[in-house]
Coordinates of C-alpha atoms in Angstrom, one line a residue:
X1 CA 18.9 26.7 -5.9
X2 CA 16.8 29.6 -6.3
X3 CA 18.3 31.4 -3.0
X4 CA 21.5 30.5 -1.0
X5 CA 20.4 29.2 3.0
X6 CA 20.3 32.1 5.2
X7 CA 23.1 31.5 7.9
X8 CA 22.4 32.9 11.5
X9 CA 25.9 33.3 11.7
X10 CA 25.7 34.8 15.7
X11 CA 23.7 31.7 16.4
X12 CA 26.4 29.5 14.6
X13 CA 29.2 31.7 16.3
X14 CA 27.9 31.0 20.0
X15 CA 27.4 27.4 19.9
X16 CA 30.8 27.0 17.8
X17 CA 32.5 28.9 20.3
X18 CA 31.5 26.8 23.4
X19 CA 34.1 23.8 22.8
X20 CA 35.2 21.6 20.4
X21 CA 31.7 19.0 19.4
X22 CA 28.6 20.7 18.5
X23 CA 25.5 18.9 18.5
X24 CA 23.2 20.1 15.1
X25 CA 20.2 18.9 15.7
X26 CA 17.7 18.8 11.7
X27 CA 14.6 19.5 11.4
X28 CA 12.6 19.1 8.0
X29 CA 8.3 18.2 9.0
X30 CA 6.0 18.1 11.6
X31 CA 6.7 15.5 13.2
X32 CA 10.8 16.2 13.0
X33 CA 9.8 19.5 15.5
X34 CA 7.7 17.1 18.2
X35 CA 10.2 14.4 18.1
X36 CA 13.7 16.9 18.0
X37 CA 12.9 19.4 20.4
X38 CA 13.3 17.3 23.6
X39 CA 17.1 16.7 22.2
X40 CA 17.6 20.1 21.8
X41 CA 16.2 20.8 25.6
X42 CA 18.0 17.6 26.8
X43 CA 21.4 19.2 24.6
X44 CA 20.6 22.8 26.8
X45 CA 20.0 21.0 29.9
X46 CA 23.5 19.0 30.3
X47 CA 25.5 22.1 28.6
X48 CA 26.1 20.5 25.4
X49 CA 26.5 22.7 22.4
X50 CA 23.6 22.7 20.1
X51 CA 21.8 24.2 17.3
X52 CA 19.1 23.8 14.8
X53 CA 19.4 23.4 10.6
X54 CA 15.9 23.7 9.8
X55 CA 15.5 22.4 6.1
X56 CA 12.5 24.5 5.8
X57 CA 9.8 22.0 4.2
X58 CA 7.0 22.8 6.6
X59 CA 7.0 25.9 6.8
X60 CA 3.7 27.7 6.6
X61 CA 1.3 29.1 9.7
X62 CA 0.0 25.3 10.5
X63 CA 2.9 22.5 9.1
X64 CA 5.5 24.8 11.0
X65 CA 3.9 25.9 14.1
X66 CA 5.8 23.3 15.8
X67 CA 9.0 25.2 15.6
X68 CA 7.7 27.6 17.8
X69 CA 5.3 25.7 19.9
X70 CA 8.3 23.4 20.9
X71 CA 10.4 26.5 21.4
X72 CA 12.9 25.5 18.7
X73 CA 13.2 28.7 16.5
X74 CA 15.7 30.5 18.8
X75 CA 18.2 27.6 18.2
X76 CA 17.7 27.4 14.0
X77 CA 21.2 28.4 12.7
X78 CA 20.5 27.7 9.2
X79 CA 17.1 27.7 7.4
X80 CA 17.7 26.0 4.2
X81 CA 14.0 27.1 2.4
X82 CA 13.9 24.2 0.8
X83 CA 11.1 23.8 -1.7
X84 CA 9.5 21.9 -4.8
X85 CA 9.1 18.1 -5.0
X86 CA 11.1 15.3 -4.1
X87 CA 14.0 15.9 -6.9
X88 CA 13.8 20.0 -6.1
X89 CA 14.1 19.3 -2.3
X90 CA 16.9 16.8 -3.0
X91 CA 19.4 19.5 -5.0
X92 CA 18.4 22.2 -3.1
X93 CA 19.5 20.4 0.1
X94 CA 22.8 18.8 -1.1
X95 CA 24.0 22.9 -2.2
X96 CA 22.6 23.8 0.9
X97 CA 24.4 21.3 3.1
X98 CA 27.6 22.4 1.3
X99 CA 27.4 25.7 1.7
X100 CA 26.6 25.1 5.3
X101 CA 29.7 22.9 5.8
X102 CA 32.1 25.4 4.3
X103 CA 30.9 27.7 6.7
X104 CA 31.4 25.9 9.7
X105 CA 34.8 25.1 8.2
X106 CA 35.9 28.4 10.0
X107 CA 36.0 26.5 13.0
X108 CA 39.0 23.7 12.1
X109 CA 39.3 22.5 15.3
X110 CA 35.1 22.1 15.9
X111 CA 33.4 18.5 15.4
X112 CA 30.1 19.0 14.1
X113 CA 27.7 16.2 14.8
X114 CA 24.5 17.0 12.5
X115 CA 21.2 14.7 14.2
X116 CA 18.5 14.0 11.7
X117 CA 15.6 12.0 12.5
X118 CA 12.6 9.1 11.7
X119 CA 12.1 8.2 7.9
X120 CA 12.1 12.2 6.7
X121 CA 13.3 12.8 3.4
X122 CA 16.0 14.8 5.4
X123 CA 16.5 11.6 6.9
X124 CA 18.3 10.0 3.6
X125 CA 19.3 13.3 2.0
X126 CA 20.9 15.5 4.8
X127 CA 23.4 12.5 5.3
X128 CA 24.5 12.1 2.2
X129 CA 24.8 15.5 1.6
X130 CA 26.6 16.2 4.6
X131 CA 29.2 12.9 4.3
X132 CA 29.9 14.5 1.0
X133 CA 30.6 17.9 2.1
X134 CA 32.9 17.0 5.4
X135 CA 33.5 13.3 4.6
X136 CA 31.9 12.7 8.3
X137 CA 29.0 10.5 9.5
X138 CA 25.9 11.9 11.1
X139 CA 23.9 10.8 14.3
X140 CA 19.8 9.3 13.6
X141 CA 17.4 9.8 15.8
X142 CA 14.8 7.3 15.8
X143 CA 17.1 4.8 13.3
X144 CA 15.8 1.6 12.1
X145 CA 12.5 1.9 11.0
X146 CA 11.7 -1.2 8.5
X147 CA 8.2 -2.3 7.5
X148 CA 6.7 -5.3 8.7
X149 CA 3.5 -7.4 7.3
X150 CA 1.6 -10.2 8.9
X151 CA 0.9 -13.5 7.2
X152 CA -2.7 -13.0 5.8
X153 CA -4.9 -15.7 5.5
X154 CA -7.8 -13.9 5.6
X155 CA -8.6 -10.6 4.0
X156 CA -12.5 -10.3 4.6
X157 CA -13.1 -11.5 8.2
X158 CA -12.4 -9.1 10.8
X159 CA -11.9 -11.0 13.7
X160 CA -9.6 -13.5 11.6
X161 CA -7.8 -10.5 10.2
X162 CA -7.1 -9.1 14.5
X163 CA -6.0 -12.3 15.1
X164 CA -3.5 -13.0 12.7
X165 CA -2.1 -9.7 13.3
X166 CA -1.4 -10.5 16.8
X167 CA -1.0 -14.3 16.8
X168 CA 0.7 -15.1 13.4
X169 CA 4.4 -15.1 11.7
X170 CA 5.5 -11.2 10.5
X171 CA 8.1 -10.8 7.9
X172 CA 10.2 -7.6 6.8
X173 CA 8.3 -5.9 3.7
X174 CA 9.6 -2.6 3.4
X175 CA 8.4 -1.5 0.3
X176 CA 5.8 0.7 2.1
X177 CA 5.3 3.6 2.9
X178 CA 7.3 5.3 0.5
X179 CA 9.4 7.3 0.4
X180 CA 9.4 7.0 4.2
X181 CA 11.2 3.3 3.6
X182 CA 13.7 4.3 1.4
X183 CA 14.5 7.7 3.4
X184 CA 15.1 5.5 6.5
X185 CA 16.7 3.0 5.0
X186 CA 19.4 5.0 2.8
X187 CA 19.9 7.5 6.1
X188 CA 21.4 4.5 7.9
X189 CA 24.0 4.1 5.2
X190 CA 25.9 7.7 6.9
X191 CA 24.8 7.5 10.1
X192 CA 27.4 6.6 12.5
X193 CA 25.6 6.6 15.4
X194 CA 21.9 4.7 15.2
X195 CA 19.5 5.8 18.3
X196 CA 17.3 2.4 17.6
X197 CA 13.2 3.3 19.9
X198 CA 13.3 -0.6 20.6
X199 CA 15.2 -3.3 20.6
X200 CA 13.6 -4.7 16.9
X201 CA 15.0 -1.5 15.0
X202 CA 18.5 -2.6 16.3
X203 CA 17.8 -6.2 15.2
X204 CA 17.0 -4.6 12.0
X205 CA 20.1 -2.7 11.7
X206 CA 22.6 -5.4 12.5
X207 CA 20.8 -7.3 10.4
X208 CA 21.8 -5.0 7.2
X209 CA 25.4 -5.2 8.6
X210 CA 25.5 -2.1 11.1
X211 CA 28.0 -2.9 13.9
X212 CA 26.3 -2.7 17.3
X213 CA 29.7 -2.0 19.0
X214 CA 32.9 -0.9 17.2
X215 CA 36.6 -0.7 19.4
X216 CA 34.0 -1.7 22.1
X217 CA 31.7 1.3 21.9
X218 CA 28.3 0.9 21.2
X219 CA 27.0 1.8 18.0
X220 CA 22.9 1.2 18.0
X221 CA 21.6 2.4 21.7
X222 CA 18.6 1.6 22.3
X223 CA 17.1 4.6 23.8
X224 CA 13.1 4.6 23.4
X225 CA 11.3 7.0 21.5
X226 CA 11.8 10.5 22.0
X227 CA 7.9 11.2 21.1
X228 CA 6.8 10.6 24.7
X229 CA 9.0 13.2 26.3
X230 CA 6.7 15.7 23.6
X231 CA 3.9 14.4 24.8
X232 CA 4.6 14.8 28.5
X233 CA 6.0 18.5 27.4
X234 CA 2.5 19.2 25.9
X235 CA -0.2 16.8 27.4
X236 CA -1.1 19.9 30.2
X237 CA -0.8 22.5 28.5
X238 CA -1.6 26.5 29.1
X239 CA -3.9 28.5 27.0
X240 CA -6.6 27.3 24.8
X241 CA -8.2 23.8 24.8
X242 CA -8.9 21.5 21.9
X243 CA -13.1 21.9 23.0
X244 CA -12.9 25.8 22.9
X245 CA -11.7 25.4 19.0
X246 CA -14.0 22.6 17.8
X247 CA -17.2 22.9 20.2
X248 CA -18.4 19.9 18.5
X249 CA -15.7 17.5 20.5
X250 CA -17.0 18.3 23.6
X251 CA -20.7 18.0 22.7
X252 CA -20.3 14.1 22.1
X253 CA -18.3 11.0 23.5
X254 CA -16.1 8.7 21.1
X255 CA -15.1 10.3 18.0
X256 CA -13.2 8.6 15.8
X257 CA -10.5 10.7 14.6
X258 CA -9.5 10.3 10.7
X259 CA -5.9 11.0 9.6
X260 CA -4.9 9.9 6.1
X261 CA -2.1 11.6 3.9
X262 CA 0.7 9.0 2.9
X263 CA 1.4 8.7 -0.7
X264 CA -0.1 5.1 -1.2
X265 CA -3.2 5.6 0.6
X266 CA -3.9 8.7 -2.0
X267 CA -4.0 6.0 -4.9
X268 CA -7.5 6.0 -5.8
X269 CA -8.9 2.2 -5.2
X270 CA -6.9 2.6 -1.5
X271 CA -8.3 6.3 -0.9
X272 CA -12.1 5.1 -2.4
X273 CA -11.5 2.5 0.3
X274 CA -10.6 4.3 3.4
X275 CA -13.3 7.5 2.2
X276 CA -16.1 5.0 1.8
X277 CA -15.4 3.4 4.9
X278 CA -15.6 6.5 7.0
X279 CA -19.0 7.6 5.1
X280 CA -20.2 4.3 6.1
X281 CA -19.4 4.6 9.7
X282 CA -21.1 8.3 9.6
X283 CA -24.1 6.7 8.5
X284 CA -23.9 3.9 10.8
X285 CA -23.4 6.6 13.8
X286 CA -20.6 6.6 15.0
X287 CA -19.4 10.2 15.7
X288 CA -16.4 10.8 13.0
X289 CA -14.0 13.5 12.6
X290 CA -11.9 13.7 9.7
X291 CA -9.0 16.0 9.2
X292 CA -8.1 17.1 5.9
X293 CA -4.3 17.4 5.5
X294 CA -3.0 19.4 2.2
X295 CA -2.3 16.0 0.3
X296 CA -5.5 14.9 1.6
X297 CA -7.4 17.7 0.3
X298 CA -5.5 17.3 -3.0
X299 CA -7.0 13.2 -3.4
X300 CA -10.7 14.4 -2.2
X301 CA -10.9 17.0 -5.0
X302 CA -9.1 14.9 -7.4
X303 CA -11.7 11.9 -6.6
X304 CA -14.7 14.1 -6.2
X305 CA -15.0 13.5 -2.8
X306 CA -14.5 17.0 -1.0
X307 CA -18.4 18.2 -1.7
X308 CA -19.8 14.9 -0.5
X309 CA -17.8 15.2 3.0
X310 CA -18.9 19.0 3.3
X311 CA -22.8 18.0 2.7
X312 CA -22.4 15.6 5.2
X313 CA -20.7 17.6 7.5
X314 CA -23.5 20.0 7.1
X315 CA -26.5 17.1 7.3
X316 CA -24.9 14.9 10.2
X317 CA -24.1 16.3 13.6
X318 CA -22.1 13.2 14.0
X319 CA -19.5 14.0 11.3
X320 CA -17.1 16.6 12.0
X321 CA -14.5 17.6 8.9
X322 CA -12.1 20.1 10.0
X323 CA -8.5 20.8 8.7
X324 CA -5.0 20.2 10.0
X325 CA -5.1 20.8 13.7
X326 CA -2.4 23.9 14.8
X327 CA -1.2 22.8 17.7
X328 CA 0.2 19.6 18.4
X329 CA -0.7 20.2 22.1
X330 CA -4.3 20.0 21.0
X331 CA -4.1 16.1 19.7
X332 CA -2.9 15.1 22.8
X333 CA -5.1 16.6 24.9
X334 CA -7.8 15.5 22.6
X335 CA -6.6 11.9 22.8
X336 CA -6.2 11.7 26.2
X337 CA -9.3 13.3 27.2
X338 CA -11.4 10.1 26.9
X339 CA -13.9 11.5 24.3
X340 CA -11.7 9.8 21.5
X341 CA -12.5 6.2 20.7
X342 CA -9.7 5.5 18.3
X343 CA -7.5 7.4 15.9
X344 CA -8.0 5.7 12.4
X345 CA -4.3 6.8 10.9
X346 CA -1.7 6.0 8.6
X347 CA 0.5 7.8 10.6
X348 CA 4.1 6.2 11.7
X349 CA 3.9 8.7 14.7
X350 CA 0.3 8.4 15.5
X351 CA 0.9 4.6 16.7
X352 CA 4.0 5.5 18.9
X353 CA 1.7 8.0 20.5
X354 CA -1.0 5.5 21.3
X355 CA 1.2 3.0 22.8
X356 CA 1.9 5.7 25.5
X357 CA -1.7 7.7 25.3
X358 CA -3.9 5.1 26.9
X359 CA -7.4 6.9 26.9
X360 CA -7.6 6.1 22.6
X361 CA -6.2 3.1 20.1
X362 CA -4.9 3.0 17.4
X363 CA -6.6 1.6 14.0
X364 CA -3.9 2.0 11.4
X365 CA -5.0 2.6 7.4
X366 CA -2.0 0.1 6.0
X367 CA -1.0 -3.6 4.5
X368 CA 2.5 -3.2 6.4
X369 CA 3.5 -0.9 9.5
X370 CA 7.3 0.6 10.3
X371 CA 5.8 0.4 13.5
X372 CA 4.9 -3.3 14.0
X373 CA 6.2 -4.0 17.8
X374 CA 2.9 -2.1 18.7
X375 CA 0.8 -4.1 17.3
X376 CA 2.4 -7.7 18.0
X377 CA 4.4 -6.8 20.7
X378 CA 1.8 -4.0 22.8
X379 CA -1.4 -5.1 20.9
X380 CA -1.9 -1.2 21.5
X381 CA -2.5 -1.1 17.2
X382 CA -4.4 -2.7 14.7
X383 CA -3.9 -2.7 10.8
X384 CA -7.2 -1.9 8.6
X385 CA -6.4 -2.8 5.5
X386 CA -7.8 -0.5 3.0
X387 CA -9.4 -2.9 0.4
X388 CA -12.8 -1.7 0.4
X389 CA -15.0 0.5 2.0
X390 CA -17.3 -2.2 3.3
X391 CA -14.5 -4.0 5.1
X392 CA -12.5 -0.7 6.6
X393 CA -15.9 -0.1 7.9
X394 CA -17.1 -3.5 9.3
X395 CA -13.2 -4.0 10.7
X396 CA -13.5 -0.8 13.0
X397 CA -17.1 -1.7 14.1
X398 CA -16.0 -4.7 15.2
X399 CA -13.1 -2.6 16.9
X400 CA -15.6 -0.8 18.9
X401 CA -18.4 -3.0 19.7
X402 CA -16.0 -5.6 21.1
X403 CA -15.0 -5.3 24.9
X404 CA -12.4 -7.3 24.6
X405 CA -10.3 -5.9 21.8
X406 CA -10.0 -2.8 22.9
X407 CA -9.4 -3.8 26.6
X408 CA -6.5 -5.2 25.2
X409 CA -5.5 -2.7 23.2
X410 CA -6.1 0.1 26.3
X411 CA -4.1 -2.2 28.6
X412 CA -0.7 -2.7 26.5
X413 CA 2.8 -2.1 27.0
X414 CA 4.2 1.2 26.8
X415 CA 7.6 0.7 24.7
X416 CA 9.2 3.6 24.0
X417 CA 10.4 4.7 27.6
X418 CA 11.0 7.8 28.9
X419 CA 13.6 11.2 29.6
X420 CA 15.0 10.0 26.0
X421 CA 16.2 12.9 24.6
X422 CA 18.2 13.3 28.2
X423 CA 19.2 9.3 27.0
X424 CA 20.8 10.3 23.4
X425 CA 22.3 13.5 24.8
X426 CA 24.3 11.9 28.0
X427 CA 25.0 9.5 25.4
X428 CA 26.5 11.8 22.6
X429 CA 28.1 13.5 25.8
X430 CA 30.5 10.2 26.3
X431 CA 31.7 10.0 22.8
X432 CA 32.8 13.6 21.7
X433 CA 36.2 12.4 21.6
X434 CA 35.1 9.8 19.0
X435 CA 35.8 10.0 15.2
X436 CA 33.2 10.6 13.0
X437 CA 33.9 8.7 9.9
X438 CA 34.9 5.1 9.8
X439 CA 37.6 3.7 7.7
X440 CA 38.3 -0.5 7.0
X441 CA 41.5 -0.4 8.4
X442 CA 40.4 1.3 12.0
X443 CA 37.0 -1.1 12.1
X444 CA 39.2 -4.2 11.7
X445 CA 41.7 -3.1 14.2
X446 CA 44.7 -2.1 12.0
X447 CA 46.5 0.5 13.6
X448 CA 47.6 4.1 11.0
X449 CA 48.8 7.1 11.3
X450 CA 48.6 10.3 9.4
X451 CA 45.7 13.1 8.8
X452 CA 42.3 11.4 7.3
X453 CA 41.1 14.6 6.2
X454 CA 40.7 15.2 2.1
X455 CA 38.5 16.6 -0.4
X456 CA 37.6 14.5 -3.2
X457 CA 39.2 14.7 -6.5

């Protein structure tokens, strides 16, 4: 590591002085600050002992605004500053969980509960790291995400393509996205307790061998999805609306919002794809606006793309290309301000938003989806495949020009619940006593005696 963590070690001090389990809630990304804070509120709420390790991955003026527009920077104990690509980020975070844990080791008779979240890479590293360090499981927020796939018949017709998404057999193909799939997947392996959104991401879960109840305790709640209690925290919010930062938004009725960053969709037939396909729907007119994240930005330069969408932008008063939004606050209001159409993503988060944000749907820019109960379950999402231009274009056309469709997509079931941060934490609250490391013996009822504790040789 190029700098040890920096330690708030008053911050650490107050929570670890409160009583004997600590709730330590991680936060890596974005979407880590949305979905965490209502834990960390829910945590303050019911006078459970909390604080933040931040692993410091978004961290500029726009990825980490979140920290402070969810109120989470007075609670970060430990900012790790992690850096670098996916090999830098993992060292750097297995010395920095270490280093962590022996400090917290000044507290002997303190449980430490780290919380990490969703399919991070903080997800599958922080456990290991941290099961390493202290030899004791962590708790996963948002646990068993696993891509799903429909059986394709079809890959041209549109209306063939909606309707074997919503009729037809799905299967488990988790190969996508990546590393989202693997991080999710491997942080399972040290998490000992699994907050599951719906009851499928349990299914999934016991289905890899995770116990739903050990000694009688249950193992794999199901809780909901602690993104709607961020967007009821931020759908009214104070100070400055989405319309007095892009003018444009108010001036015409339903955009369609573009959203692209994960790692496969930046491969260049899939990015020529879903780029041509928006171009196509510019020149068609429908009103467009596409938001250029800093991977995206990356694949439109690398592909020669970035000049073509700024002469657009500049010739067609229908195309809007802006770059990533600040405020979180500011996509929700947007989305549920009935001036968006759809929001065509490849967001995991972006389709558990539109199951609860009625006003938009969902058109999602993927082959597979970790989030598949919303589109054959809700019908509140729809996969475009991105195989061509021509047919990304032609399969959200036929989106929006068909009534039906997206009455039944407005109209779905809202899965993820509600007050579900309050749901984890009285939860957590009930099993403070509990160990947090499972051995053979004690899972298949053998009584022993004698200290577990060790460090490895």
């Amino acid at each position: 590591m190029d700098a040890s963590p920096t330690i708030y070690e008053d911050r650490i001090a107050a929570q670890m002085n409160r009583g004997d389990f600590v709730l330590a809630v991680v936060t890596a990304t974005k979407p880590d600050f949305y979905k965490q804070a209502p834990v960390v509120a829910a945590a303050d709420a019911n006078d459970l002992p909390c604080f933040v390790i931040h692993t410091g991955q978004h961290y500029d003026e726009v990825l980490g605004h979140g920290l402070q527009e969810y109120g989470l920077e007075p609670h970060i104990a430990a900012d790790f500053g992690i850096r670098g690509d996916l090999s830098q980020k993992t060292a750097e975070m297995m010395l920095a969980v270490k280093e962590l844990a022996a400090k917290l080791n000044e507290w002997p008779d303190t449980t430490v509960l780290p919380m990490v979240h969703g399919d991070t890479h903080a997800a599958a590293i922080f456990p290991q790291a941290w099961m390493f360090a202290t030899n004791q499981q962590v708790a996963h927020n948002e646990a068993g995400l696993r891509g799903m796939a429909p059986t394709y018949e079809t890959t041209s017709d549109p209306e063939a393509v909606i309707s074997e998404q919503w009729n037809n057999e799905w299967h488990v193909e988790r190969t996508e996205p990546f590393p989202e799939q693997y991080d999710t997947f491997i942080g399972s392996a040290a998490s000992i307790y699994q907050f599951a959104p719906v009851e499928l991401n349990r299914e999934h879960l016991e289905r890899e061998g995770y116990p739903r109840e050990v000694d009688g305790q249950e193992r794999i709640p199901v809780v909901g999805n602690s993104v709607v209690d961020a967007i009821e925290m931020k759908r009214n919010h104070d100070g400055e609306s989405v319309f007095d930062v892009y003018p444009a938004l108010e001036a015409r009725d339903d955009w369609i919002r573009v959203d692209i960053h994960r790692r496969a969709n930046l491969l260049p037939e899939r990015f020529t794809a879903i780029v041509e396909g928006v171009i196509e729907l510019v020149e068609r007119g429908y009103n467009v606006n596409f938001v250029e994240l800093t991977a995206t930005e990356q694949a439109l330069r690398n592909y020669g793309y970035r000049e073509r969408l700024q002469r657009l932008a500049d010739e067609r008063g229908n195309f809007l290309f802006t770059g990533l939004w600040k405020k979180h606050a500011h996509v929700y209001e947007f989305l549920a301000s009935g001036q968006c159409l759809a929001e065509f993503t490849d967001s995991g988060s972006m389709q558990e938003e539109l199951n609860h944000i009625e006003e938009a749907i969902c058109l999602t820019a993927r082959f597979n989806t970790d989030r598949p109960e919303t589109v054959f379950d809700a019908n509140t999402n729809l996969l475009v495949p991105p195989t061509d231009g021509e047919f990304v274009a032609d399969m959200i056309t036929h989106v929006a020009e068909t009534d039906a469709v997206r009455e039944r997509m407005r109209s779905g079931e809202n899965l993820y619940g509600s007050d579900v941060g309050e749901r984890i934490v009285r939860f957590l609250k009930t099993r403070a006593d509990d160990r947090v490391f499972d051995w053979t013996d004690g899972r298949l009822g053998f009584e022993s005696g004698g200290d577990r504790e060790f460090e490895y040789l």
